[in-house]
mmCIF file of C-alpha atoms in Angstrom:
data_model
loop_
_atom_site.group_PDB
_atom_site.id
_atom_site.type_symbol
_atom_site.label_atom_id
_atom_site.label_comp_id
_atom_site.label_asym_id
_atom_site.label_seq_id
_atom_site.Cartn_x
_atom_site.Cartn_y
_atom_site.Cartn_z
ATOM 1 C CA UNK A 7 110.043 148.060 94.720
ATOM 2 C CA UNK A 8 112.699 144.878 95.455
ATOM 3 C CA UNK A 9 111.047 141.829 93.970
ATOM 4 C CA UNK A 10 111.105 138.803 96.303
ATOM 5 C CA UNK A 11 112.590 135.300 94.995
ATOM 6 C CA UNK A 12 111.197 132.404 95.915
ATOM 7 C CA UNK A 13 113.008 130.823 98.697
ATOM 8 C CA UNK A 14 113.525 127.155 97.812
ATOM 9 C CA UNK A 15 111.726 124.506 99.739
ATOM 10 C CA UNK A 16 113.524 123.621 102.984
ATOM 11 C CA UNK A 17 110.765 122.469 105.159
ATOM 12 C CA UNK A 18 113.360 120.082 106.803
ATOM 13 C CA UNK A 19 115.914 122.363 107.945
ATOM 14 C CA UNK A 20 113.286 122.702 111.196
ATOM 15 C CA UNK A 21 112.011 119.008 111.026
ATOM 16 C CA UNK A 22 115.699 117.376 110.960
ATOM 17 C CA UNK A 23 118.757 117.998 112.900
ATOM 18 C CA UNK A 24 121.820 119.107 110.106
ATOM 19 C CA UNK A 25 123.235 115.483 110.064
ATOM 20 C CA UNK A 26 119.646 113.747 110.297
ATOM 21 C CA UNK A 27 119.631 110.489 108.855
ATOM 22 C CA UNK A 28 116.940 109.123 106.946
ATOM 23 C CA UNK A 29 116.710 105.661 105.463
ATOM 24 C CA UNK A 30 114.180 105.447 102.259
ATOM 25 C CA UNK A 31 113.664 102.047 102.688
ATOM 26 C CA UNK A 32 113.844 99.157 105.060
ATOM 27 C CA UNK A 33 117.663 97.855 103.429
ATOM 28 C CA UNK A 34 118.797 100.710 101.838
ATOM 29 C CA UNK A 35 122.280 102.651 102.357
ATOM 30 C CA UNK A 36 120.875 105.405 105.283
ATOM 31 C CA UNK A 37 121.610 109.380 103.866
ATOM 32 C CA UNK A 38 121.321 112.719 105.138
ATOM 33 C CA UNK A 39 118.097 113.990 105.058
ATOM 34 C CA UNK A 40 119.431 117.077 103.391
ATOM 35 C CA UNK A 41 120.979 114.956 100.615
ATOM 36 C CA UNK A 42 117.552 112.787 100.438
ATOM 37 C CA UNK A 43 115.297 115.920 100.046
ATOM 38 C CA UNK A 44 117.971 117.684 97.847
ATOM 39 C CA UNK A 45 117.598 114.231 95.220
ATOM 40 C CA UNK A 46 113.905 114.252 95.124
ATOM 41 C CA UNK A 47 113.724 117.682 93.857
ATOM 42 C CA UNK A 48 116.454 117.263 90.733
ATOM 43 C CA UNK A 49 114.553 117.083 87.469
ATOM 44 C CA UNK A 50 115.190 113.229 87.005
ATOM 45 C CA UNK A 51 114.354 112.047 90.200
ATOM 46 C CA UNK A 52 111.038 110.544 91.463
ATOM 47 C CA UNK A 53 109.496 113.538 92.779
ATOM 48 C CA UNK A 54 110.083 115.236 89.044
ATOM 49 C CA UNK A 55 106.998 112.926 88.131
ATOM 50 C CA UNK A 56 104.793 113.690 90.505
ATOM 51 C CA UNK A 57 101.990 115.745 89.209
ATOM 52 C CA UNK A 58 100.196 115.909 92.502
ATOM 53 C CA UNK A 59 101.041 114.388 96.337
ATOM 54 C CA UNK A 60 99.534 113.775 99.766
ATOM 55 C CA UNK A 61 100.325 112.452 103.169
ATOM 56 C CA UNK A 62 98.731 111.690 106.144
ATOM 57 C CA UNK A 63 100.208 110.803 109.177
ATOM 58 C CA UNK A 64 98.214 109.173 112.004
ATOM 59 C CA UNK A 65 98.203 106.388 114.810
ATOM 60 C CA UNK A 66 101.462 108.087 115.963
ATOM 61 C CA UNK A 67 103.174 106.343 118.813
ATOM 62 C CA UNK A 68 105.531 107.698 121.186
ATOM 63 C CA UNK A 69 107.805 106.709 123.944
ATOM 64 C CA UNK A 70 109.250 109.690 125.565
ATOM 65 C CA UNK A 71 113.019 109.087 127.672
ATOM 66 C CA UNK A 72 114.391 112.287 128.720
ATOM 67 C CA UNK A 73 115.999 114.147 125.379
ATOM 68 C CA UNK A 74 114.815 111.561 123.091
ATOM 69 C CA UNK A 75 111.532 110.122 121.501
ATOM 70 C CA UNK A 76 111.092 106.952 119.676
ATOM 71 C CA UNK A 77 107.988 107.712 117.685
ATOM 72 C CA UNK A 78 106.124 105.178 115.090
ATOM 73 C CA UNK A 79 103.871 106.889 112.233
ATOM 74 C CA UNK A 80 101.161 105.188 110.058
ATOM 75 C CA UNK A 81 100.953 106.988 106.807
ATOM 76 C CA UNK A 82 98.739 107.055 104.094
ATOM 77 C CA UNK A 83 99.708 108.487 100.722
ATOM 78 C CA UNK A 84 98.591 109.314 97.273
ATOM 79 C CA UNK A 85 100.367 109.906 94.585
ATOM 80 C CA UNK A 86 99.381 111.057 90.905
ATOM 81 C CA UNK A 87 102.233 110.164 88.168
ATOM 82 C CA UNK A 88 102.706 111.422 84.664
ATOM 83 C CA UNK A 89 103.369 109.276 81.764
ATOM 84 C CA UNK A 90 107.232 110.988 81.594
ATOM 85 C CA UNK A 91 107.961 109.612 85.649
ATOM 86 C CA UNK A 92 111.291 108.391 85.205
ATOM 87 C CA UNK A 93 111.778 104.546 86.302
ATOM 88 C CA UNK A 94 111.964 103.866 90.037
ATOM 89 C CA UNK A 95 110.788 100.172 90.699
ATOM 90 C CA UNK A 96 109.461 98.385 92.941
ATOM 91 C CA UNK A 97 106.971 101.368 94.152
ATOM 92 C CA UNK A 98 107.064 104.110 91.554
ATOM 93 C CA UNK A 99 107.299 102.476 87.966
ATOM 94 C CA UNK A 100 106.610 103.923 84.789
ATOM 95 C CA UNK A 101 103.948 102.396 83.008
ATOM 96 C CA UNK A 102 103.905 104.525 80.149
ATOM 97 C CA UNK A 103 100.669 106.370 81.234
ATOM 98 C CA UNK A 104 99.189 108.719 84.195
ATOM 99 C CA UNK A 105 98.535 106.786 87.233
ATOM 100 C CA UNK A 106 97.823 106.980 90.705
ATOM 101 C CA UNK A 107 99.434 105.247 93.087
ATOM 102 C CA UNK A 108 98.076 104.619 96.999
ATOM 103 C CA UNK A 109 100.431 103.767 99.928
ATOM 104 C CA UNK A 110 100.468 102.638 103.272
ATOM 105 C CA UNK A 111 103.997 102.931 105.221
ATOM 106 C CA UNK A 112 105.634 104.005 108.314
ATOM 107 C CA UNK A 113 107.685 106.205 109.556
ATOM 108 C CA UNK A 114 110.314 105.003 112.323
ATOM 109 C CA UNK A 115 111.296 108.040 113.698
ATOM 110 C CA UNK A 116 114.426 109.010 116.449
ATOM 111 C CA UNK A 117 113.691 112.862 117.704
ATOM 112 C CA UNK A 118 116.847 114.754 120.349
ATOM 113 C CA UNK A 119 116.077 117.842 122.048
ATOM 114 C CA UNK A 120 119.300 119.808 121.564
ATOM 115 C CA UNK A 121 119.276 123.508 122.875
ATOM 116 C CA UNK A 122 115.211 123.383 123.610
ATOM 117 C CA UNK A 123 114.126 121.692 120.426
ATOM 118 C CA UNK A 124 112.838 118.486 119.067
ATOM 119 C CA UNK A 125 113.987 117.767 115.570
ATOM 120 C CA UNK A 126 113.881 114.177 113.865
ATOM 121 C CA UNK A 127 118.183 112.628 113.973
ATOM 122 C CA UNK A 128 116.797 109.403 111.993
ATOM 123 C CA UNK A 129 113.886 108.463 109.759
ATOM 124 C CA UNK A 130 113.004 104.815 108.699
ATOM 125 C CA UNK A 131 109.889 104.773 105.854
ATOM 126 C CA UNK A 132 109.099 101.009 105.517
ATOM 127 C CA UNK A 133 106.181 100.502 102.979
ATOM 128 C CA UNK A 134 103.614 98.140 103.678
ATOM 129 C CA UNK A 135 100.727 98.022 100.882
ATOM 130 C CA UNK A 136 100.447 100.102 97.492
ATOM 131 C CA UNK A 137 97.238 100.451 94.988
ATOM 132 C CA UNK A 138 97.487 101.881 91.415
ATOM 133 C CA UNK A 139 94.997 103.515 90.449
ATOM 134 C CA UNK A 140 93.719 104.738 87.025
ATOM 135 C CA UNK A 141 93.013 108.281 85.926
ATOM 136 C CA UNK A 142 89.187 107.108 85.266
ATOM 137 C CA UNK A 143 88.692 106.009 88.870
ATOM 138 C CA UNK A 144 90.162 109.621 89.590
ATOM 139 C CA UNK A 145 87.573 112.255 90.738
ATOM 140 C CA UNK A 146 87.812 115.922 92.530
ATOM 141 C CA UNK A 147 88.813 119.380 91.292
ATOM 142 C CA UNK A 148 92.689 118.858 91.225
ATOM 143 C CA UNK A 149 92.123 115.544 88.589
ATOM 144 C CA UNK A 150 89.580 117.603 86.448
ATOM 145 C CA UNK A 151 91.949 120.910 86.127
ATOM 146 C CA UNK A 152 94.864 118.521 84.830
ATOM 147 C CA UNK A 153 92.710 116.857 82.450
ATOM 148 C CA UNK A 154 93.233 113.264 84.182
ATOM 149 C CA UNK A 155 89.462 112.811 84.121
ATOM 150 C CA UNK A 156 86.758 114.308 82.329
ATOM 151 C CA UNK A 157 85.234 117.479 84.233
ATOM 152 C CA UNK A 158 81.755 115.919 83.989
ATOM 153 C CA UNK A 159 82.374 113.294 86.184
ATOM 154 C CA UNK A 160 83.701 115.770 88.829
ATOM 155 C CA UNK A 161 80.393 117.889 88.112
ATOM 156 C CA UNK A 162 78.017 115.194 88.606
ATOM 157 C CA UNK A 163 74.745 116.131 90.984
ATOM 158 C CA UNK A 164 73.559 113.858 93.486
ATOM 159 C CA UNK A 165 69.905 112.642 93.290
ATOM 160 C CA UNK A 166 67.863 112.658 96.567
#
């Protein structure tokens, strides 16, 4: 039997054209999203001290001319940081502890049709609120089973 290796994460090889450019934030020097996604993964980056992550995209907006789209994206995220995050002020600091950390942002997104399909050729996030959170305030299965909050407050029963 041939054992299968995992495949590593390339989710935006079929989001983003090859030279996509994506700008982190509003100000900053634009890069490829290949080399953007490729730095988040390396084991001192941001995304090496992120125990847990979630976005949602809504309100999306979009003005449709011919082979392009101009599309605007509120999302929401949430973010649960270890203690060992390396430093990356203004929005992901280390504080020396597990946090959470809540987001609002948008996306500012240029999408081509080339050869039949729509991929992203430019991403602008701009950030527009953040919340930190503490692990006590945290609830919910994925908080409990990495021991940022006691199980019993997960396991609670509701009177009525």
């Amino acid at each position: 039997m041939t054992k299968l290796e995992p495949r590593p994460y390339r989710q935006y090889e079929s989001s983003f054209h090859p030279e996509a450019v994506f700008i982190y934030q509003k100000g900053s020097e634009p890069v490829t999203a290949r080399a953007f996604f490729d730095r988040i993964k390396s084991s001192d980056s941001l995304g090496a001290g992120f125990v847990q992550t979630m976005h949602y995209l809504s309100n999306i907006l979009i003005r449709l001319d011919g082979n392009q789209a101009v599309v605007q994206s509120s999302i929401f995220a949430q973010h649960l940081i270890s203690a060992q995050c390396s430093d990356h002020p203004p929005n992901f600091p280390n504080l020396g502890k597990d946090y959470g950390l809540l987001i609002g942002a948008r996306y500012y997104d240029l999408f081509t049709r080339r050869n039949g399909l729509w991929r992203i050729a430019s991403r602008e996030l701009t950030y527009e609120w953040d919340a930190r959170i503490y692990p006590s305030q945290v609830r919910g299965p994925l908080a409990s089973d990495r021991k940022l909050v006691p199980s019993d407050l997960w396991d609670y029963k509701l009177s009525g």
